[in-house]
PDB file of C-alpha atoms in Angstrom:
ATOM      1  CA  MET A 285     -77.656   1.919  29.189  1.00  0.00           C
ATOM      2  CA  ILE A 286     -74.954   3.765  31.191  1.00  0.00           C
ATOM      3  CA  ALA A 287     -72.973   0.538  31.572  1.00  0.00           C
ATOM      4  CA  ARG A 288     -73.108  -0.015  27.778  1.00  0.00           C
ATOM      5  CA  LEU A 289     -71.941   3.560  27.132  1.00  0.00           C
ATOM      6  CA  GLY A 290     -69.072   3.107  29.610  1.00  0.00           C
ATOM      7  CA  THR A 291     -68.047  -0.161  27.952  1.00  0.00           C
ATOM      8  CA  ALA A 292     -68.220   1.446  24.507  1.00  0.00           C
ATOM      9  CA  LEU A 293     -66.029   4.331  25.686  1.00  0.00           C
ATOM     10  CA  VAL A 294     -63.432   1.959  27.184  1.00  0.00           C
ATOM     11  CA  LEU A 295     -63.358  -0.106  23.980  1.00  0.00           C
ATOM     12  CA  THR A 296     -62.992   3.024  21.856  1.00  0.00           C
ATOM     13  CA  LEU A 297     -60.112   4.278  23.992  1.00  0.00           C
ATOM     14  CA  ALA A 298     -58.441   0.859  23.999  1.00  0.00           C
ATOM     15  CA  ALA A 299     -58.659   0.693  20.205  1.00  0.00           C
ATOM     16  CA  ALA A 300     -56.973   4.083  19.936  1.00  0.00           C
ATOM     17  CA  LEU A 301     -54.034   3.243  22.241  1.00  0.00           C
ATOM     18  CA  PRO A 302     -51.949   1.204  19.782  1.00  0.00           C
ATOM     19  CA  LEU A 303     -52.038   4.139  17.378  1.00  0.00           C
ATOM     20  CA  ALA A 304     -50.653   6.446  20.055  1.00  0.00           C
ATOM     21  CA  ALA A 305     -47.738   4.055  20.624  1.00  0.00           C
ATOM     22  CA  GLU A 306     -46.709   3.939  16.968  1.00  0.00           C
ATOM     23  CA  PRO A 307     -43.460   5.656  16.004  1.00  0.00           C
ATOM     24  CA  PHE A 308     -43.647   8.812  13.908  1.00  0.00           C
ATOM     25  CA  HIS A 309     -41.266  10.002  11.234  1.00  0.00           C
ATOM     26  CA  HIS A 310     -39.434  13.226  12.065  1.00  0.00           C
ATOM     27  CA  PRO A 311     -38.256  15.640   9.321  1.00  0.00           C
ATOM     28  CA  TYR A 312     -34.652  15.030  10.487  1.00  0.00           C
ATOM     29  CA  GLY A 313     -34.883  11.535   8.992  1.00  0.00           C
ATOM     30  CA  GLU A 314     -35.575   9.604  12.173  1.00  0.00           C
ATOM     31  CA  TRP A 315     -38.263   7.391  13.585  1.00  0.00           C
ATOM     32  CA  ARG A 316     -39.210   8.617  17.045  1.00  0.00           C
ATOM     33  CA  GLU A 317     -41.466   7.517  19.844  1.00  0.00           C
ATOM     34  CA  TYR A 318     -42.206   9.198  23.187  1.00  0.00           C
ATOM     35  CA  HIS A 319     -42.390   7.047  26.296  1.00  0.00           C
ATOM     36  CA  TYR A 320     -43.459   9.201  29.234  1.00  0.00           C
ATOM     37  CA  ASP A 321     -40.325  11.257  30.023  1.00  0.00           C
ATOM     38  CA  TRP A 322     -38.072   9.550  27.470  1.00  0.00           C
ATOM     39  CA  LEU A 323     -37.726  10.109  23.724  1.00  0.00           C
ATOM     40  CA  ALA A 324     -36.507   7.098  21.735  1.00  0.00           C
ATOM     41  CA  VAL A 325     -34.997   7.612  18.270  1.00  0.00           C
ATOM     42  CA  CYS A 326     -33.825   5.404  15.396  1.00  0.00           C
ATOM     43  CA  PRO A 327     -32.342   7.169  12.352  1.00  0.00           C
ATOM     44  CA  ASP A 328     -33.683   6.060   8.978  1.00  0.00           C
ATOM     45  CA  VAL A 329     -30.449   4.425   7.868  1.00  0.00           C
ATOM     46  CA  ILE A 330     -27.573   2.541   9.417  1.00  0.00           C
ATOM     47  CA  ASN A 331     -24.155   3.874   8.404  1.00  0.00           C
ATOM     48  CA  GLU A 332     -21.718   1.088   9.222  1.00  0.00           C
ATOM     49  CA  ASP A 333     -18.751   3.374   8.475  1.00  0.00           C
ATOM     50  CA  ALA A 334     -19.878   6.195  10.777  1.00  0.00           C
ATOM     51  CA  THR A 335     -17.354   7.617  13.225  1.00  0.00           C
ATOM     52  CA  ASP A 336     -20.037   8.718  15.687  1.00  0.00           C
ATOM     53  CA  PHE A 337     -22.804   6.911  17.577  1.00  0.00           C
ATOM     54  CA  TYR A 338     -25.548   8.412  15.398  1.00  0.00           C
ATOM     55  CA  GLY A 339     -24.687   6.315  12.347  1.00  0.00           C
ATOM     56  CA  THR A 340     -24.862   2.968  14.101  1.00  0.00           C
ATOM     57  CA  SER A 341     -27.180   3.462  17.078  1.00  0.00           C
ATOM     58  CA  CYS A 342     -30.727   3.936  18.211  1.00  0.00           C
ATOM     59  CA  PHE A 343     -30.907   5.977  21.403  1.00  0.00           C
ATOM     60  CA  ALA A 344     -33.298   7.231  24.058  1.00  0.00           C
ATOM     61  CA  SER A 345     -32.851  10.126  26.470  1.00  0.00           C
ATOM     62  CA  THR A 346     -34.351  11.870  29.439  1.00  0.00           C
ATOM     63  CA  SER A 347     -33.253  15.402  30.236  1.00  0.00           C
ATOM     64  CA  SER A 348     -33.155  18.151  32.809  1.00  0.00           C
ATOM     65  CA  GLN A 349     -35.666  20.971  32.716  1.00  0.00           C
ATOM     66  CA  GLU A 350     -32.719  23.374  32.565  1.00  0.00           C
ATOM     67  CA  LEU A 351     -31.732  24.385  29.046  1.00  0.00           C
ATOM     68  CA  ASN A 352     -28.543  25.965  27.752  1.00  0.00           C
ATOM     69  CA  ALA A 353     -28.172  28.976  25.436  1.00  0.00           C
ATOM     70  CA  ALA A 354     -28.734  26.727  22.404  1.00  0.00           C
ATOM     71  CA  ASN A 355     -32.119  25.713  23.911  1.00  0.00           C
ATOM     72  CA  LEU A 356     -30.855  22.158  24.454  1.00  0.00           C
ATOM     73  CA  PRO A 357     -30.938  20.227  27.734  1.00  0.00           C
ATOM     74  CA  ALA A 358     -28.134  21.202  30.087  1.00  0.00           C
ATOM     75  CA  TYR A 359     -28.021  17.657  31.528  1.00  0.00           C
ATOM     76  CA  GLN A 360     -29.071  14.421  29.881  1.00  0.00           C
ATOM     77  CA  LEU A 361     -29.034  10.674  30.501  1.00  0.00           C
ATOM     78  CA  THR A 362     -29.026   8.493  27.390  1.00  0.00           C
ATOM     79  CA  LEU A 363     -29.384   4.808  26.599  1.00  0.00           C
ATOM     80  CA  LEU A 364     -27.877   3.680  23.293  1.00  0.00           C
ATOM     81  CA  ARG A 365     -28.317   0.430  21.370  1.00  0.00           C
ATOM     82  CA  ASN A 366     -25.689  -0.437  18.781  1.00  0.00           C
ATOM     83  CA  ARG A 367     -27.681  -1.477  15.732  1.00  0.00           C
ATOM     84  CA  LEU A 368     -24.921  -3.760  14.458  1.00  0.00           C
ATOM     85  CA  THR A 369     -24.187  -5.703  17.654  1.00  0.00           C
ATOM     86  CA  GLY A 370     -27.250  -5.087  19.844  1.00  0.00           C
ATOM     87  CA  GLU A 371     -25.011  -3.919  22.699  1.00  0.00           C
ATOM     88  CA  LEU A 372     -26.372  -1.284  25.082  1.00  0.00           C
ATOM     89  CA  ASP A 373     -24.571   1.772  26.445  1.00  0.00           C
ATOM     90  CA  VAL A 374     -25.372   4.418  29.049  1.00  0.00           C
ATOM     91  CA  ALA A 375     -24.093   7.975  28.673  1.00  0.00           C
ATOM     92  CA  VAL A 376     -24.327  11.226  30.612  1.00  0.00           C
ATOM     93  CA  THR A 377     -24.169  14.534  28.738  1.00  0.00           C
ATOM     94  CA  VAL A 378     -23.301  17.828  30.418  1.00  0.00           C
ATOM     95  CA  ALA A 379     -23.992  20.859  28.214  1.00  0.00           C
ATOM     96  CA  ALA A 380     -24.700  23.577  30.786  1.00  0.00           C
ATOM     97  CA  ASP A 381     -23.576  27.144  30.106  1.00  0.00           C
ATOM     98  CA  ASN A 382     -20.635  28.794  31.896  1.00  0.00           C
ATOM     99  CA  VAL A 383     -19.500  25.671  33.771  1.00  0.00           C
ATOM    100  CA  ALA A 384     -17.280  22.672  33.088  1.00  0.00           C
ATOM    101  CA  VAL A 385     -17.253  19.180  34.539  1.00  0.00           C
ATOM    102  CA  ASP A 386     -14.694  18.803  37.306  1.00  0.00           C
ATOM    103  CA  THR A 387     -13.199  15.468  36.268  1.00  0.00           C
ATOM    104  CA  SER A 388     -11.084  15.279  39.446  1.00  0.00           C
ATOM    105  CA  ARG A 389     -14.246  14.437  41.435  1.00  0.00           C
ATOM    106  CA  PRO A 390     -16.754  11.638  40.715  1.00  0.00           C
ATOM    107  CA  LEU A 391     -20.210  11.972  39.232  1.00  0.00           C
ATOM    108  CA  ARG A 392     -22.792  10.401  41.548  1.00  0.00           C
ATOM    109  CA  LEU A 393     -26.045   8.623  40.770  1.00  0.00           C
ATOM    110  CA  SER A 394     -28.503   8.106  43.598  1.00  0.00           C
ATOM    111  CA  PHE A 395     -31.650   5.991  43.484  1.00  0.00           C
ATOM    112  CA  ALA A 396     -33.915   6.618  46.487  1.00  0.00           C
ATOM    113  CA  GLY A 397     -33.192   4.214  49.315  1.00  0.00           C
ATOM    114  CA  ASP A 398     -29.906   2.966  47.806  1.00  0.00           C
ATOM    115  CA  THR A 399     -26.324   3.962  48.516  1.00  0.00           C
ATOM    116  CA  PRO A 400     -25.215   6.608  45.971  1.00  0.00           C
ATOM    117  CA  GLN A 401     -22.964   5.267  43.227  1.00  0.00           C
ATOM    118  CA  ALA A 402     -19.754   7.134  42.394  1.00  0.00           C
ATOM    119  CA  TYR A 403     -18.381   7.157  38.844  1.00  0.00           C
ATOM    120  CA  ALA A 404     -14.804   8.420  38.458  1.00  0.00           C
ATOM    121  CA  PHE A 405     -14.021  10.217  35.222  1.00  0.00           C
ATOM    122  CA  GLY A 406     -11.354   8.454  33.175  1.00  0.00           C
ATOM    123  CA  ILE A 407     -11.944   5.187  35.052  1.00  0.00           C
ATOM    124  CA  ASP A 408     -15.680   4.515  35.374  1.00  0.00           C
ATOM    125  CA  LEU A 409     -16.698   7.101  32.770  1.00  0.00           C
ATOM    126  CA  GLU A 410     -15.018   7.577  29.403  1.00  0.00           C
ATOM    127  CA  THR A 411     -15.513   9.792  26.360  1.00  0.00           C
ATOM    128  CA  ARG A 412     -15.948   8.315  22.899  1.00  0.00           C
ATOM    129  CA  TYR A 413     -16.451   9.478  19.299  1.00  0.00           C
ATOM    130  CA  ASN A 414     -14.429  12.697  19.706  1.00  0.00           C
ATOM    131  CA  THR A 415     -16.883  14.168  22.211  1.00  0.00           C
ATOM    132  CA  THR A 416     -15.843  16.189  25.222  1.00  0.00           C
ATOM    133  CA  ASN A 417     -19.110  16.440  27.149  1.00  0.00           C
ATOM    134  CA  ARG A 418     -20.659  12.963  26.822  1.00  0.00           C
ATOM    135  CA  TYR A 419     -19.433  10.331  29.257  1.00  0.00           C
ATOM    136  CA  TYR A 420     -20.084   6.608  28.814  1.00  0.00           C
ATOM    137  CA  VAL A 421     -20.124   3.990  31.580  1.00  0.00           C
ATOM    138  CA  ALA A 422     -16.917   2.100  30.828  1.00  0.00           C
ATOM    139  CA  ASP A 423     -17.399  -1.234  32.613  1.00  0.00           C
ATOM    140  CA  PRO A 424     -19.963  -3.512  30.906  1.00  0.00           C
ATOM    141  CA  ALA A 425     -20.980  -5.250  34.169  1.00  0.00           C
ATOM    142  CA  ARG A 426     -21.520  -1.953  35.942  1.00  0.00           C
ATOM    143  CA  ARG A 427     -23.409  -0.589  32.934  1.00  0.00           C
ATOM    144  CA  ASP A 428     -25.727  -3.607  32.871  1.00  0.00           C
ATOM    145  CA  THR A 429     -26.415  -3.308  36.612  1.00  0.00           C
ATOM    146  CA  LEU A 430     -27.215   0.388  36.158  1.00  0.00           C
ATOM    147  CA  ILE A 431     -29.632  -0.356  33.308  1.00  0.00           C
ATOM    148  CA  GLU A 432     -31.435  -2.915  35.474  1.00  0.00           C
ATOM    149  CA  GLN A 433     -31.790  -0.325  38.241  1.00  0.00           C
ATOM    150  CA  MET A 434     -33.075   2.237  35.748  1.00  0.00           C
ATOM    151  CA  LYS A 435     -35.754  -0.205  34.588  1.00  0.00           C
ATOM    152  CA  ARG A 436     -36.985  -0.812  38.149  1.00  0.00           C
ATOM    153  CA  ARG A 437     -36.940   2.712  39.534  1.00  0.00           C
ATOM    154  CA  ASN A 438     -39.015   5.853  39.070  1.00  0.00           C
ATOM    155  CA  ALA A 439     -36.191   8.425  39.132  1.00  0.00           C
ATOM    156  CA  VAL A 440     -32.489   8.971  39.755  1.00  0.00           C
ATOM    157  CA  THR A 441     -30.671  11.995  41.143  1.00  0.00           C
ATOM    158  CA  MET A 442     -27.481  12.808  39.268  1.00  0.00           C
ATOM    159  CA  ILE A 443     -24.919  14.954  41.085  1.00  0.00           C
ATOM    160  CA  VAL A 444     -22.456  16.465  38.619  1.00  0.00           C
ATOM    161  CA  PRO A 445     -19.178  17.962  39.920  1.00  0.00           C
ATOM    162  CA  LEU A 446     -18.594  21.366  38.329  1.00  0.00           C
ATOM    163  CA  THR A 447     -16.025  24.122  38.044  1.00  0.00           C
ATOM    164  CA  GLY A 448     -16.566  27.711  36.982  1.00  0.00           C
ATOM    165  CA  GLY A 449     -20.004  28.108  38.470  1.00  0.00           C
ATOM    166  CA  LYS A 450     -21.475  29.427  41.688  1.00  0.00           C
ATOM    167  CA  THR A 451     -21.696  25.944  43.212  1.00  0.00           C
ATOM    168  CA  ALA A 452     -19.316  22.988  43.306  1.00  0.00           C
ATOM    169  CA  SER A 453     -21.932  20.583  41.951  1.00  0.00           C
ATOM    170  CA  LYS A 454     -25.325  20.399  40.310  1.00  0.00           C
ATOM    171  CA  SER A 455     -28.048  18.036  41.504  1.00  0.00           C
ATOM    172  CA  VAL A 456     -30.393  16.953  38.703  1.00  0.00           C
ATOM    173  CA  ARG A 457     -33.420  14.700  39.132  1.00  0.00           C
ATOM    174  CA  LEU A 458     -34.070  12.566  36.056  1.00  0.00           C
ATOM    175  CA  SER A 459     -37.171  10.484  35.433  1.00  0.00           C
ATOM    176  CA  MET A 460     -36.936   6.772  34.717  1.00  0.00           C
ATOM    177  CA  ARG A 461     -40.564   6.604  33.533  1.00  0.00           C
ATOM    178  CA  GLY A 462     -40.298   5.211  30.022  1.00  0.00           C
ATOM    179  CA  VAL A 463     -36.967   3.363  30.247  1.00  0.00           C
ATOM    180  CA  THR A 464     -38.364  -0.119  29.575  1.00  0.00           C
ATOM    181  CA  ALA A 465     -40.604   1.049  26.725  1.00  0.00           C
ATOM    182  CA  SER A 466     -37.680   2.938  25.172  1.00  0.00           C
ATOM    183  CA  LEU A 467     -35.492  -0.165  25.345  1.00  0.00           C
ATOM    184  CA  ASP A 468     -38.288  -2.174  23.707  1.00  0.00           C
ATOM    185  CA  PHE A 469     -38.616   0.420  20.930  1.00  0.00           C
ATOM    186  CA  MET A 470     -34.883   0.371  20.227  1.00  0.00           C
ATOM    187  CA  SER A 471     -34.805  -3.411  20.224  1.00  0.00           C
ATOM    188  CA  SER A 472     -37.796  -3.676  17.897  1.00  0.00           C
ATOM    189  CA  TYR A 473     -36.813  -1.016  15.378  1.00  0.00           C
ATOM    190  CA  ALA A 474     -33.008  -1.068  15.394  1.00  0.00           C
ATOM    191  CA  ARG A 475     -32.719  -3.355  12.361  1.00  0.00           C
ATOM    192  CA  ARG A 476     -36.089  -2.635  10.708  1.00  0.00           C
ATOM    193  CA  VAL A 477     -36.234   1.143  10.391  1.00  0.00           C
ATOM    194  CA  ALA A 478     -35.025   1.202   6.787  1.00  0.00           C
ATOM    195  CA  GLN A 479     -38.106  -0.835   5.801  1.00  0.00           C
ATOM    196  CA  TYR A 480     -40.553   2.023   6.544  1.00  0.00           C
TER     197      TYR A 480
END
């Protein structure tokens, strides 16, 4: 009897899991899906003439616990999938209050047990779409290697060089739990979202 009840409970829970993984429609006009510590998003429509990433991309982010005055994450790591070409991007956003990025020193990413990776601003990291606080990995080979590391690891520590604050840098631990599922979501829904 107890074994049958346990089996029934497992089957009931298993039947409910696919529903929990389904995307939901947000009032902002986006399909969203949470994957552990990542939020993946595909806007309802693709705007091929857009001058920003939002019109042509699905994206997924993980963020710092620290928020800025606008109640937004102070530090964020984002994966983007171009919905027209399928190409992936990686971007770092720094939106902390009362500090600025010191672009004369590199940003560092450190996966436990590996040698920290240095990314020089203006060489390894570039701004796009008229933004001043979002930095994209410039080299496609380096970007692809970073994405593979993100998929295999549990977390990364990002060390951001700063000016204007009390310290010369900020160390931020970011979770990688949900990277693979977020990439799958973006791949699956990038071209289909308008059908919902």
